[in-house]
Coordinates of C-alpha atoms in Angstrom, one line a residue:
Chain A
M5 CA 0.0 0.0 0.0
T6 CA 1.6 3.2 -1.1
Q7 CA 0.8 6.1 1.2
Q8 CA 2.1 9.5 1.8
P9 CA 3.1 10.1 5.4
G10 CA 1.3 13.4 5.3
D11 CA -2.2 12.2 4.6
R12 CA -2.9 9.6 7.2
Y13 CA -6.4 8.4 6.8
G14 CA -8.3 10.6 4.4
T15 CA -8.2 9.1 0.9
E16 CA -7.8 5.5 1.7
G17 CA -11.4 4.4 1.5
S18 CA -11.6 5.3 -2.1
A19 CA -8.3 3.7 -3.0
A20 CA -9.3 0.4 -1.4
A21 CA -12.7 0.5 -3.1
A22 CA -10.9 0.9 -6.5
D23 CA -9.0 -2.3 -6.2
A24 CA -11.9 -4.3 -4.9
P25 CA -13.8 -6.5 -7.4
P26 CA -16.1 -4.2 -9.4
G27 CA -19.8 -4.3 -8.8
E28 CA -19.7 -5.3 -5.2
T29 CA -18.4 -2.0 -3.8
A30 CA -19.6 0.2 -6.5
S31 CA -21.4 2.5 -4.0
P32 CA -19.2 3.6 -1.1
E33 CA -22.3 3.8 1.2
P34 CA -23.0 0.3 2.6
V35 CA -26.5 -1.2 2.3
W36 CA -27.8 -1.2 5.8
R37 CA -30.3 -3.7 7.0
S38 CA -32.3 -3.3 10.2
L39 CA -33.5 -6.1 12.4
P40 CA -37.1 -7.6 12.2
R41 CA -39.8 -6.0 14.2
S42 CA -40.5 -9.2 16.1
M43 CA -37.3 -8.7 18.0
L44 CA -38.8 -5.5 19.4
T45 CA -42.1 -7.2 20.2
L46 CA -40.2 -10.0 22.0
R47 CA -38.2 -7.6 24.1
R48 CA -41.2 -5.5 25.0
L49 CA -43.1 -8.6 25.9
L50 CA -40.3 -9.7 28.2
L51 CA -40.3 -6.3 29.8
V52 CA -44.1 -6.6 30.5
V53 CA -43.8 -10.2 31.6
W54 CA -41.3 -9.2 34.2
M55 CA -42.5 -5.8 35.3
V56 CA -46.3 -6.3 35.7
P57 CA -46.1 -9.3 38.0
L58 CA -43.4 -7.5 40.0
A59 CA -45.6 -4.4 40.4
V60 CA -48.6 -6.6 41.4
A61 CA -46.5 -8.6 43.9
A62 CA -44.9 -5.4 45.4
G63 CA -48.3 -3.8 45.7
L64 CA -50.0 -6.7 47.3
L65 CA -47.2 -7.7 49.7
L66 CA -46.3 -4.3 50.9
G67 CA -50.0 -3.2 51.0
L68 CA -51.0 -6.2 53.1
L69 CA -47.9 -6.4 55.3
A70 CA -46.7 -2.8 55.8
G71 CA -49.8 -0.7 55.2
P72 CA -51.5 0.8 52.2
A73 CA -49.1 3.7 51.9
W74 CA -46.2 1.3 51.2
A75 CA -48.2 -0.1 48.3
A76 CA -47.1 3.0 46.4
F77 CA -43.8 1.2 45.7
A78 CA -45.7 -0.8 43.1
A79 CA -45.3 2.3 41.0
L80 CA -41.6 1.7 40.7
P81 CA -41.8 -1.3 38.3
L82 CA -44.5 0.4 36.4
A83 CA -42.4 3.5 36.0
L84 CA -39.5 1.3 34.8
L85 CA -42.0 -0.3 32.3
L86 CA -43.1 3.1 31.0
W87 CA -39.5 4.3 30.8
G88 CA -38.2 1.0 29.2
W89 CA -40.9 0.8 26.5
P90 CA -39.7 3.6 24.3
L91 CA -36.1 2.9 25.2
L92 CA -36.4 -0.6 23.7
G93 CA -37.8 1.0 20.6
R94 CA -34.9 3.4 20.2
N95 CA -32.4 0.6 20.9
W96 CA -34.1 -1.6 18.3
R97 CA -34.0 1.1 15.7
S98 CA -30.3 1.7 16.4
W99 CA -29.3 -1.9 15.5
R100 CA -28.3 -2.4 11.9
Y101 CA -25.8 -4.3 9.9
A102 CA -24.3 -4.2 6.4
E103 CA -22.4 -6.8 4.3
R104 CA -19.7 -5.2 2.2
A105 CA -17.4 -6.8 -0.3
D106 CA -14.8 -7.7 2.3
D107 CA -16.2 -7.1 5.8
L108 CA -19.3 -7.0 7.9
L109 CA -20.4 -3.9 9.7
I110 CA -22.6 -3.9 12.8
Q111 CA -23.9 -0.7 14.4
R112 CA -25.8 -0.4 17.6
G113 CA -26.6 1.6 20.6
V114 CA -28.2 5.0 21.2
L115 CA -26.4 6.5 24.1
W116 CA -23.4 4.2 24.0
R117 CA -22.9 3.9 20.3
E118 CA -20.8 1.1 18.9
E119 CA -19.7 0.2 15.4
T120 CA -17.8 -3.0 14.7
I121 CA -16.1 -4.0 11.5
V122 CA -15.0 -7.6 11.1
P123 CA -13.2 -8.6 7.9
Y124 CA -14.5 -11.8 6.5
G125 CA -11.0 -13.3 6.3
R126 CA -10.6 -13.1 10.1
M127 CA -13.7 -15.1 10.9
Q128 CA -13.0 -18.3 12.8
L129 CA -16.5 -19.4 13.6
V130 CA -20.1 -18.3 12.8
E131 CA -22.7 -19.3 15.3
V132 CA -26.5 -19.2 14.9
E133 CA -28.5 -19.7 18.0
S134 CA -32.2 -19.7 18.7
G135 CA -33.9 -20.3 22.0
P136 CA -37.5 -21.6 22.4
L137 CA -38.9 -18.1 22.9
Q138 CA -36.9 -16.8 20.0
R139 CA -38.2 -19.6 17.8
K140 CA -41.8 -18.7 18.8
F141 CA -41.2 -15.3 17.5
G142 CA -39.3 -16.4 14.4
L143 CA -35.9 -15.1 15.5
A144 CA -32.4 -16.4 15.6
S145 CA -29.2 -14.7 16.8
L146 CA -25.9 -14.8 15.0
Q147 CA -22.5 -14.4 16.5
L148 CA -19.1 -14.0 14.8
H149 CA -15.9 -15.1 16.4
T150 CA -12.5 -14.1 15.4
A151 CA -9.2 -15.1 17.0
A152 CA -9.6 -12.1 19.3
A153 CA -11.9 -12.9 22.1
A154 CA -12.7 -9.2 22.5
T155 CA -14.4 -9.1 19.1
D156 CA -18.0 -8.7 20.0
A157 CA -19.9 -9.1 16.8
T158 CA -23.4 -10.3 17.6
I159 CA -26.7 -9.7 15.8
P160 CA -29.3 -10.6 18.5
G161 CA -32.4 -11.0 16.3
L162 CA -32.6 -12.1 12.7
D163 CA -35.2 -14.0 10.7
P164 CA -33.9 -17.6 10.8
R165 CA -33.7 -17.8 7.0
E166 CA -31.8 -14.6 6.9
A167 CA -29.5 -15.9 9.7
E168 CA -28.8 -19.1 7.8
R169 CA -28.2 -17.2 4.5
L170 CA -25.9 -14.8 6.3
R171 CA -24.1 -17.7 8.0
D172 CA -23.5 -19.6 4.7
R173 CA -22.4 -16.5 3.0
L174 CA -20.0 -15.5 5.7
T175 CA -18.4 -18.9 6.0
E176 CA -18.1 -19.0 2.2
L177 CA -16.5 -15.5 2.1
G178 CA -14.4 -16.4 5.1
E179 CA -12.9 -19.4 3.4
A180 CA -12.3 -17.4 0.2
R181 CA -10.5 -14.7 2.1
S182 CA -9.0 -16.7 4.9
A183 CA -6.2 -14.9 6.7
G184 CA -6.0 -16.5 10.1
L185 CA -3.8 -14.9 12.8
Chain B
M26 CA -0.8 -19.4 3.9
D27 CA -4.1 -20.6 2.7
E28 CA -5.8 -23.7 4.1
P29 CA -5.9 -25.9 1.0
E30 CA -2.1 -25.6 0.5
V31 CA -1.5 -26.8 4.0
E32 CA -3.8 -29.7 3.7
A33 CA -2.2 -30.8 0.6
M34 CA 1.2 -30.9 2.3
D35 CA -0.2 -33.1 5.0
E36 CA -0.2 -36.2 2.8
P37 CA 3.3 -37.6 2.4
E38 CA 3.8 -38.9 5.8
V39 CA 6.1 -41.9 5.5
E40 CA 9.2 -41.9 7.6
A41 CA 11.9 -44.5 7.7
M42 CA 12.1 -46.3 11.0
D43 CA 15.8 -46.1 11.2
E44 CA 16.4 -45.5 14.9
P45 CA 17.1 -48.5 17.2
E46 CA 15.1 -47.0 20.0
V47 CA 11.9 -47.5 18.0
E48 CA 9.0 -48.6 20.0
A49 CA 6.7 -51.0 18.2
P50 CA 3.4 -49.4 17.4
G51 CA 0.8 -50.9 19.5
A52 CA 3.0 -51.0 22.6
P53 CA 1.4 -52.2 25.9
G54 CA -1.8 -50.5 26.6
A55 CA -1.7 -48.2 23.6
P56 CA -5.0 -48.5 21.8
G57 CA -4.6 -45.2 20.0
A58 CA -1.1 -45.9 18.7
P59 CA -0.6 -44.7 15.2
G60 CA -0.3 -47.5 12.8
R61 CA 2.0 -45.7 10.4
G62 CA 5.7 -45.4 10.7
V63 CA 5.9 -42.5 13.0
R64 CA 8.8 -42.7 15.4
E65 CA 7.5 -42.4 18.9
R66 CA 9.7 -41.3 21.7
R67 CA 9.6 -41.3 25.5
L68 CA 10.5 -38.6 27.9
H69 CA 13.7 -38.6 29.8
P70 CA 13.9 -41.4 32.5
V71 CA 14.3 -38.8 35.2
T72 CA 10.7 -37.7 34.7
P73 CA 9.2 -40.2 37.2
L74 CA 11.0 -38.4 40.0
R75 CA 8.9 -35.3 39.3
R76 CA 5.7 -37.2 39.9
A77 CA 7.1 -38.8 43.1
W78 CA 6.9 -35.4 44.8
A79 CA 3.1 -35.4 44.8
P80 CA 2.4 -37.7 47.8
V81 CA 5.2 -36.2 49.8
A82 CA 3.8 -32.8 49.1
V83 CA 0.3 -33.9 50.1
G84 CA 1.6 -35.3 53.4
A85 CA 3.6 -32.2 54.1
G86 CA 0.7 -30.0 53.2
W87 CA -1.5 -31.9 55.6
A88 CA 1.0 -31.7 58.4
V89 CA 1.4 -27.9 58.0
H90 CA -2.3 -27.3 57.7
D91 CA -3.1 -29.1 60.9
P92 CA 0.1 -29.5 63.0
D93 CA -1.5 -30.6 66.2
G94 CA -3.7 -33.2 64.6
A95 CA -0.9 -34.5 62.5
Y96 CA 1.4 -34.8 65.5
R97 CA -1.2 -36.6 67.6
Q98 CA -2.1 -39.0 64.8
V99 CA 1.6 -39.7 64.1
T100 CA 2.5 -40.4 67.8
D101 CA -0.5 -42.7 68.2
L102 CA 0.8 -45.0 65.5
A103 CA 3.4 -47.6 66.3
L104 CA 6.7 -47.2 64.6
W105 CA 6.4 -50.1 62.3
T106 CA 3.0 -49.0 61.0
L107 CA 4.5 -45.6 60.3
L108 CA 7.4 -47.2 58.4
L109 CA 5.1 -49.5 56.5
A110 CA 2.8 -46.6 55.5
G111 CA 5.7 -44.4 54.5
G112 CA 7.3 -47.2 52.5
G113 CA 4.0 -48.0 50.8
L114 CA 3.5 -44.4 49.9
V115 CA 7.0 -44.2 48.4
V116 CA 6.4 -47.4 46.4
A117 CA 3.0 -46.2 45.2
A118 CA 4.4 -42.8 44.2
A119 CA 7.3 -44.5 42.4
L120 CA 5.0 -46.8 40.6
Y121 CA 2.7 -44.0 39.6
G122 CA 5.6 -41.9 38.4
F123 CA 7.0 -44.8 36.5
L124 CA 3.7 -45.8 34.9
S125 CA 2.8 -42.3 33.9
W126 CA 6.2 -42.0 32.3
W127 CA 5.9 -45.3 30.6
F128 CA 2.6 -44.4 29.1
T129 CA 3.7 -41.0 27.8
H130 CA 4.9 -40.9 24.3
F131 CA 5.5 -38.2 21.8
A132 CA 6.3 -38.1 18.1
V133 CA 7.0 -35.5 15.5
T134 CA 5.4 -36.0 12.1
D135 CA 5.7 -33.8 9.1
T136 CA 2.9 -31.6 10.2
E137 CA 2.2 -32.3 13.9
L138 CA 3.6 -32.9 17.3
R139 CA 1.7 -35.7 18.8
I140 CA 1.6 -36.3 22.6
R141 CA -0.1 -39.5 23.9
T142 CA -0.4 -39.8 27.6
G143 CA -2.6 -40.9 30.5
L144 CA -2.8 -44.0 32.6
L145 CA -6.5 -44.3 33.3
F146 CA -7.8 -41.3 31.3
R147 CA -6.0 -41.4 28.0
R148 CA -5.3 -38.2 26.3
T149 CA -3.9 -37.6 22.8
A150 CA -2.9 -34.1 21.6
H151 CA -2.0 -33.4 18.0
I152 CA -0.5 -30.0 17.7
R153 CA -0.2 -28.6 14.2
L154 CA 3.2 -27.2 13.5
D155 CA 2.0 -24.6 11.0
R156 CA 0.0 -23.0 13.8
L157 CA 3.1 -22.7 16.0
Q158 CA 3.3 -19.4 17.7
A159 CA 6.4 -20.0 19.9
V160 CA 8.5 -22.7 21.4
D161 CA 9.6 -22.5 25.0
V162 CA 12.5 -24.6 26.5
N163 CA 12.4 -24.0 30.3
Q164 CA 14.7 -25.4 33.0
P165 CA 13.7 -25.0 36.6
L166 CA 16.6 -25.1 39.1
L167 CA 16.4 -28.8 39.9
A168 CA 16.1 -29.7 36.3
R169 CA 19.3 -27.8 35.6
V170 CA 21.0 -29.9 38.2
A171 CA 19.7 -33.0 36.6
G172 CA 20.6 -31.8 33.1
V173 CA 17.0 -31.9 31.8
A174 CA 14.6 -29.4 30.3
K175 CA 11.0 -29.1 29.5
L176 CA 9.7 -28.1 26.1
K177 CA 6.4 -26.5 25.2
M178 CA 4.9 -25.5 21.9
D179 CA 2.8 -22.5 22.1
V180 CA -0.3 -22.9 19.9
I181 CA -3.5 -21.2 20.8
G182 CA -5.2 -23.4 23.3
T183 CA -2.2 -25.4 24.6
D184 CA -1.6 -25.4 28.3
S185 CA 0.8 -26.9 30.8
K186 CA -0.6 -30.4 30.0
D187 CA 1.0 -30.1 26.6
E188 CA 4.5 -29.5 27.7
L189 CA 7.1 -32.2 27.3
A190 CA 8.7 -32.5 30.7
Y191 CA 11.4 -33.6 30.9
L192 CA 13.8 -34.1 28.0
S193 CA 17.6 -34.2 28.2
E194 CA 19.1 -30.8 27.4
K195 CA 20.6 -32.1 24.2
D196 CA 17.3 -33.7 23.1
A197 CA 15.3 -30.6 23.9
A198 CA 17.6 -28.4 21.8
A199 CA 17.5 -30.9 19.0
L200 CA 13.7 -31.2 19.2
R201 CA 13.2 -27.5 19.2
A202 CA 15.4 -27.1 16.1
E203 CA 13.5 -29.9 14.4
L204 CA 10.1 -28.5 15.3
L205 CA 11.1 -25.0 14.1
A206 CA 12.6 -26.4 10.9
R207 CA 9.4 -28.3 10.1
A208 CA 7.2 -25.4 11.0
A209 CA 9.4 -23.2 8.8
G210 CA 8.6 -25.4 5.9
F211 CA 11.9 -27.2 5.3
A212 CA 11.6 -30.4 3.4
P213 CA 10.8 -33.4 5.7
E214 CA 14.0 -35.2 4.8
T215 CA 16.2 -32.4 5.7
A216 CA 14.3 -31.0 8.7
Q217 CA 16.0 -33.3 11.2
D218 CA 19.5 -32.3 10.0
V219 CA 19.0 -28.5 9.8
G220 CA 20.2 -28.2 13.3
E221 CA 20.3 -25.1 15.5
A222 CA 20.0 -21.9 13.6
P223 CA 22.8 -19.4 14.3
V224 CA 21.9 -16.6 16.7
A225 CA 22.9 -13.0 16.5
N226 CA 22.7 -11.2 19.8
L227 CA 20.7 -8.0 19.8
V228 CA 20.3 -7.1 23.4
H229 CA 21.9 -8.1 26.6
V230 CA 20.6 -6.5 29.8
P231 CA 23.4 -5.9 32.3
P232 CA 22.5 -7.0 35.9
R233 CA 23.4 -3.6 37.2
Q234 CA 20.9 -1.9 34.9
L235 CA 18.2 -4.4 35.7
A236 CA 18.8 -3.8 39.5
V237 CA 18.7 0.0 39.1
S238 CA 15.6 -0.2 37.0
L239 CA 13.8 -2.3 39.6
L240 CA 14.8 0.1 42.3
L241 CA 13.3 2.9 40.2
T242 CA 9.9 1.1 40.0
G243 CA 7.3 2.8 42.1
S244 CA 5.2 -0.3 42.8
T245 CA 8.1 -2.0 44.6
W246 CA 8.5 0.9 47.0
V247 CA 4.8 1.2 47.6
L248 CA 4.6 -2.5 48.5
L249 CA 7.7 -2.3 50.7
V250 CA 6.4 0.7 52.6
A251 CA 3.0 -0.9 53.0
A252 CA 4.7 -4.1 54.3
L253 CA 6.7 -2.1 56.8
A254 CA 4.0 0.3 57.9
V255 CA 0.7 -1.7 57.9
P256 CA 1.6 -4.4 60.4
P257 CA 2.8 -2.1 63.2
V258 CA -0.4 0.0 62.8
L259 CA -2.5 -3.1 63.0
W260 CA -0.6 -4.3 66.0
L261 CA -1.2 -1.0 67.8
T262 CA -4.9 -0.9 67.0
T263 CA -5.9 -4.6 67.4
H264 CA -3.1 -6.5 69.3
S265 CA -4.0 -9.5 67.3
P266 CA -0.8 -11.4 66.1
G267 CA -2.8 -13.5 63.6
L268 CA -4.0 -10.4 61.7
V269 CA -0.6 -8.8 61.8
I270 CA 1.1 -11.8 60.4
G271 CA -1.8 -12.4 58.0
T272 CA -1.4 -9.0 56.3
G273 CA 2.4 -8.5 56.8
L274 CA 3.6 -11.7 55.2
P275 CA 1.6 -11.4 51.9
L276 CA 2.7 -7.7 51.6
L277 CA 6.3 -8.7 52.2
G278 CA 5.9 -11.5 49.7
A279 CA 4.4 -9.3 47.1
A280 CA 7.2 -6.7 47.6
G281 CA 9.8 -9.5 47.3
A282 CA 8.2 -11.0 44.2
S283 CA 8.0 -7.6 42.5
S284 CA 11.7 -6.8 43.2
V285 CA 13.9 -9.8 44.0
G286 CA 11.6 -12.2 42.1
K287 CA 11.7 -10.1 39.1
F288 CA 15.4 -9.7 39.3
V289 CA 15.9 -13.5 39.5
K290 CA 13.5 -14.1 36.6
E291 CA 14.9 -11.3 34.3
Y292 CA 18.5 -11.8 35.2
D293 CA 20.9 -12.1 32.2
W294 CA 18.2 -11.2 29.7
R295 CA 19.3 -11.8 26.1
V296 CA 17.4 -11.1 23.0
G297 CA 18.8 -12.8 19.9
E298 CA 17.8 -13.0 16.3
S299 CA 18.0 -16.1 14.2
P300 CA 16.4 -17.4 11.0
D301 CA 14.1 -19.3 13.3
G302 CA 12.9 -16.0 14.8
L303 CA 13.4 -14.2 17.9
R304 CA 15.2 -15.8 20.9
L305 CA 14.6 -14.7 24.4
D306 CA 16.8 -16.3 27.1
H307 CA 16.8 -15.3 30.7
G308 CA 16.8 -16.4 34.3
L309 CA 19.2 -16.7 37.3
L310 CA 17.9 -19.9 38.9
D311 CA 15.2 -21.1 36.5
K312 CA 16.4 -20.7 32.9
E313 CA 13.9 -19.9 30.2
H314 CA 14.4 -19.9 26.5
E315 CA 11.7 -18.8 24.2
T316 CA 11.7 -18.8 20.4
V317 CA 9.2 -16.7 18.6
P318 CA 9.1 -17.4 14.8
P319 CA 8.9 -14.5 12.4
G320 CA 5.5 -12.9 11.9
R321 CA 4.0 -14.1 15.2
V322 CA 4.2 -10.9 17.2
Q323 CA 0.7 -9.4 17.5
T324 CA 1.4 -6.3 19.5
V325 CA 4.5 -4.5 20.9
R326 CA 4.3 -2.0 23.7
I327 CA 6.9 0.4 24.8
V328 CA 6.4 1.2 28.5
E329 CA 8.1 4.2 30.0
P330 CA 7.7 4.4 33.8
L331 CA 8.0 7.9 35.2
L332 CA 11.2 7.3 37.2
W333 CA 12.9 5.8 34.2
R334 CA 12.3 8.8 32.0
R335 CA 15.3 10.8 33.1
R336 CA 17.6 7.9 32.1
G337 CA 15.8 7.4 28.9
W338 CA 15.0 3.8 29.7
V339 CA 12.0 1.8 28.5
R340 CA 10.6 -1.7 28.9
V341 CA 9.4 -3.4 25.8
E342 CA 6.5 -5.9 26.0
L343 CA 5.1 -8.1 23.3
D344 CA 2.0 -10.3 22.8
V345 CA 2.2 -13.6 21.0
A346 CA -1.0 -15.6 20.8
G347 CA -0.9 -18.6 23.2
S348 CA 2.3 -17.6 24.9
S349 CA 2.5 -16.7 28.6
N350 CA 5.6 -14.5 28.4
S351 CA 4.9 -10.9 27.7
V352 CA 8.3 -9.2 28.2
L353 CA 10.6 -8.6 25.3
V354 CA 13.2 -6.5 27.0
P355 CA 12.9 -5.7 30.7
V356 CA 14.9 -2.5 30.5
A357 CA 16.9 -0.9 27.7
P358 CA 17.7 2.6 26.4
R359 CA 15.1 3.9 24.1
E360 CA 17.2 3.9 20.9
L361 CA 18.2 0.3 21.5
A362 CA 14.5 -0.7 22.0
V363 CA 13.5 1.0 18.8
E364 CA 16.2 -0.8 17.0
V365 CA 15.1 -4.2 18.3
I366 CA 11.5 -3.4 17.4
A367 CA 12.5 -2.6 13.8
R368 CA 14.1 -6.1 13.6
I369 CA 11.0 -7.9 15.0
L370 CA 8.5 -6.0 13.0
P371 CA 10.2 -5.5 9.7
G372 CA 9.4 -2.3 7.9
V373 CA 8.1 -0.7 11.1
T374 CA 9.5 2.6 12.4
V375 CA 8.5 3.5 15.9
P376 CA 6.8 6.9 15.6
E377 CA 8.5 9.7 17.5
A378 CA 6.6 11.5 20.3
E379 CA 6.1 14.5 18.0
A380 CA 4.6 12.4 15.3
L381 CA 1.7 11.4 17.5
S382 CA -1.4 13.5 17.1
R383 CA -3.2 14.5 20.3
P384 CA -6.9 14.5 20.9
P385 CA -8.7 17.8 20.3
E386 CA -8.6 20.1 23.3
R387 CA -12.4 19.8 24.0
S388 CA -11.8 16.2 25.1
K389 CA -10.5 17.6 28.4
W390 CA -14.2 17.6 29.4
C391 CA -14.2 13.8 29.0
V392 CA -10.8 13.0 30.5
P393 CA -9.5 15.9 32.5
V394 CA -5.7 16.4 32.5
W395 CA -4.9 12.9 31.2
W396 CA -6.3 13.6 27.8
R397 CA -2.9 15.1 27.0
G398 CA -1.3 11.7 27.4
H399 CA -3.3 10.1 24.6
G400 CA -1.9 10.1 21.1
L401 CA -2.3 8.3 17.8
A402 CA -0.1 7.7 14.7
V403 CA -0.9 5.5 11.8
T404 CA 1.9 4.7 9.4
D405 CA 1.7 2.4 6.5
A406 CA 2.8 -0.6 8.6
V407 CA 1.4 0.0 12.1
F408 CA -1.4 1.4 14.2
A409 CA 0.3 3.2 17.1
T410 CA -1.4 4.7 20.2
R411 CA -0.1 6.1 23.3
H412 CA -1.7 6.6 26.7
G413 CA -0.6 7.7 30.2
L414 CA 0.7 11.0 31.4
L415 CA 3.3 10.1 34.0
G416 CA 4.1 6.6 33.0
R417 CA 3.7 6.3 29.2
T418 CA 2.8 3.3 27.1
L419 CA 3.0 3.3 23.3
A420 CA 1.3 0.3 21.7
L421 CA 2.0 -0.8 18.2
V422 CA -0.2 -3.2 16.2
P423 CA 0.9 -4.2 12.7
H424 CA -2.0 -3.7 10.3
A425 CA -1.8 -7.4 9.3
K426 CA -2.5 -8.5 12.8
V427 CA -5.8 -6.6 13.3
Q428 CA -8.7 -9.0 13.8
S429 CA -11.5 -6.5 14.1
V430 CA -12.0 -2.8 14.5
R431 CA -14.6 -1.1 16.7
L432 CA -15.7 2.5 17.3
T433 CA -17.4 3.4 20.6
Q434 CA -18.9 6.6 21.7
G435 CA -20.5 7.2 25.1
P436 CA -23.1 10.0 25.7
W437 CA -20.6 12.4 27.2
E438 CA -18.1 11.8 24.4
R439 CA -20.8 12.5 21.9
R440 CA -21.6 15.8 23.6
N441 CA -18.0 16.8 23.1
G442 CA -17.8 15.4 19.6
V443 CA -15.1 12.7 20.2
A444 CA -15.1 8.9 19.9
D445 CA -12.8 6.0 20.7
V446 CA -11.5 3.5 18.1
H447 CA -10.5 0.0 19.4
V448 CA -8.4 -2.4 17.5
E449 CA -8.4 -6.1 18.5
T450 CA -5.6 -8.6 17.9
G451 CA -5.3 -12.4 18.1
A452 CA -3.4 -12.3 21.3
N453 CA -6.5 -11.0 23.1
T454 CA -5.2 -7.5 23.4
T455 CA -7.2 -4.5 22.5
V456 CA -5.4 -1.3 21.6
A457 CA -7.5 1.8 21.8
A458 CA -7.1 5.3 20.2
R459 CA -9.1 7.3 22.6
L460 CA -10.8 10.7 22.3
R461 CA -10.4 11.2 18.5
D462 CA -12.5 13.8 16.8
A463 CA -15.8 12.0 15.9
A464 CA -15.5 12.5 12.1
E465 CA -11.9 11.6 12.1
A466 CA -12.7 8.4 14.2
E467 CA -15.3 7.4 11.6
L468 CA -12.8 7.7 8.8
L469 CA -10.2 6.0 10.9
L470 CA -12.5 3.1 11.5
Q471 CA -13.1 2.5 7.8
A472 CA -9.5 3.1 6.8
Q473 CA -8.2 0.7 9.5
A474 CA -10.6 -2.0 8.4
D475 CA -9.3 -1.7 4.8
R476 CA -5.7 -1.6 6.0
S477 CA -6.1 -4.7 8.2
R478 CA -7.6 -6.5 5.2
T479 CA -4.9 -5.5 2.7
G480 CA -2.0 -5.6 5.2
R481 CA -2.2 -9.3 5.3
R482 CA -1.3 -9.6 1.6
T483 CA 2.3 -8.4 2.1
A484 CA 2.8 -10.3 5.3
R485 CA 5.2 -13.3 5.3
P486 CA 3.7 -16.8 5.1
D487 CA 3.1 -18.9 8.2
R488 CA 5.8 -21.3 7.0
W489 CA 8.5 -18.6 6.9
M490 CA 11.2 -20.6 5.1
A491 CA 8.9 -22.1 2.4
Q492 CA 9.5 -20.9 -1.1

């Protein structure tokens, strides 16, 4: 890679795009995909399933044992529920990923924003996982492992078919561009 | 470098059984013995003695743990029972040591080091030579007296179970040379005769310099002062001897380990260069010899403690995947350290302090004062970041070693328009360029991902001698 010491990281993106196979990285902007809405539904459902019984239990127990004034603590889980509801929505909207010619991009987070790039050649293992509740909602999660344990490239909710397609494509590309350590 | 090539080279695996010490395949109790003509070897016959320590250590541990109980129990027994029990224990230990030695075999094939061991629970480890990250030959004090050494191949995932302990010194050196020759890609016929590669000495740390550097380490003094100050204070306040001893001894031990222990370990530190890679030899009592083949170094750090700065000394650390050692040079003048790094990471020049760009000034709202210590430089070979204000650390990652790149931005950082870029390597180290301008960080992220992808193309192959 020829590079002037003066310009450190300005023009390189275009240079790399030029020597990549044509067609795949024609547009410098990656094609972002967002996660299915059922992931948001699942997370909200979990929130409700946890918070409502908690509120009921707190209200009943404290109301009966410590006096009606204490039952006001039941408002705490409800407040958490009301606060968490839109937060989950924002978090869900922030998740997105893009497959580029040579690497996978994952973006997430609202307050703590994180963007991860994993070159396909570095991939050691692709894992698709789906719990009973996730299956019910037609979801699967996909995780990429590289030789670095710190690499945290997980997509928590995907359509199972999309997860499988992505898995196959990633392993295929990983083999083609294998680089190891 | 690519998988298919390596697999193709796996095939020709016929080796003449020309050595008289051959053990017939399918030796006693060896169901998993390879049927093909691979020469299996045993460890050095002194090995059983190592295992014989175990029951003695258990007995001693019990006696120390519960002295009164142990004394009572021992005096209750008649003398002959005691002798019988002791004799039985020794015989059992000797038998166990002998059997575990008898059932441990190793063999070097063209592509693997195979270790077969276990008396009841059989264990076979096949370690691929082309995945070799480093080879260690270590000699604890007693092993030096007996003239033996242990050898360990560092591959990701190997642990102490996979070391060959013990081999005679000569065998260990020969085996290391052979493993490295095979890993380097020499032809199988010649690999055994390549012999030890010549070593050119790069650095030798004089004992005086090492001692002074340890005296100038702040943590040693902090521990020593704590060890001397805390127990009297505790004694005055509590008058409990148990508590005083309980805190004083560990503190003294830690102070000793961080000064005397380090001196003993890092005494006579030599860094050498050979066609096999980097050689690190050190130790006063326990001798350790590590060989890191070319292209295995994932990150290099130049650490500059505050008290060393006036003398211009630095410590150089390195990360190799699967290796436990992380020191390259315990102490050396900066110019020498830079020279050594240039030999280890070919084509890399260590960026000068002025070449590092600082975070924008507004990042002082995120990290007050210490923001000045952060710095970043990207050359065409390495990603280099610095952190720390008093003691400084400059970390270098060759682009070819970057596994993944990550940008993070917390709410407070976003408010101030800065972000962090993290680079992860295969030795489980993360190097972060903190507090970069947000737009710059975004560009840096993309550019670094491209560089780590393309950087690999110019890197040397895993089998560094293969044509």
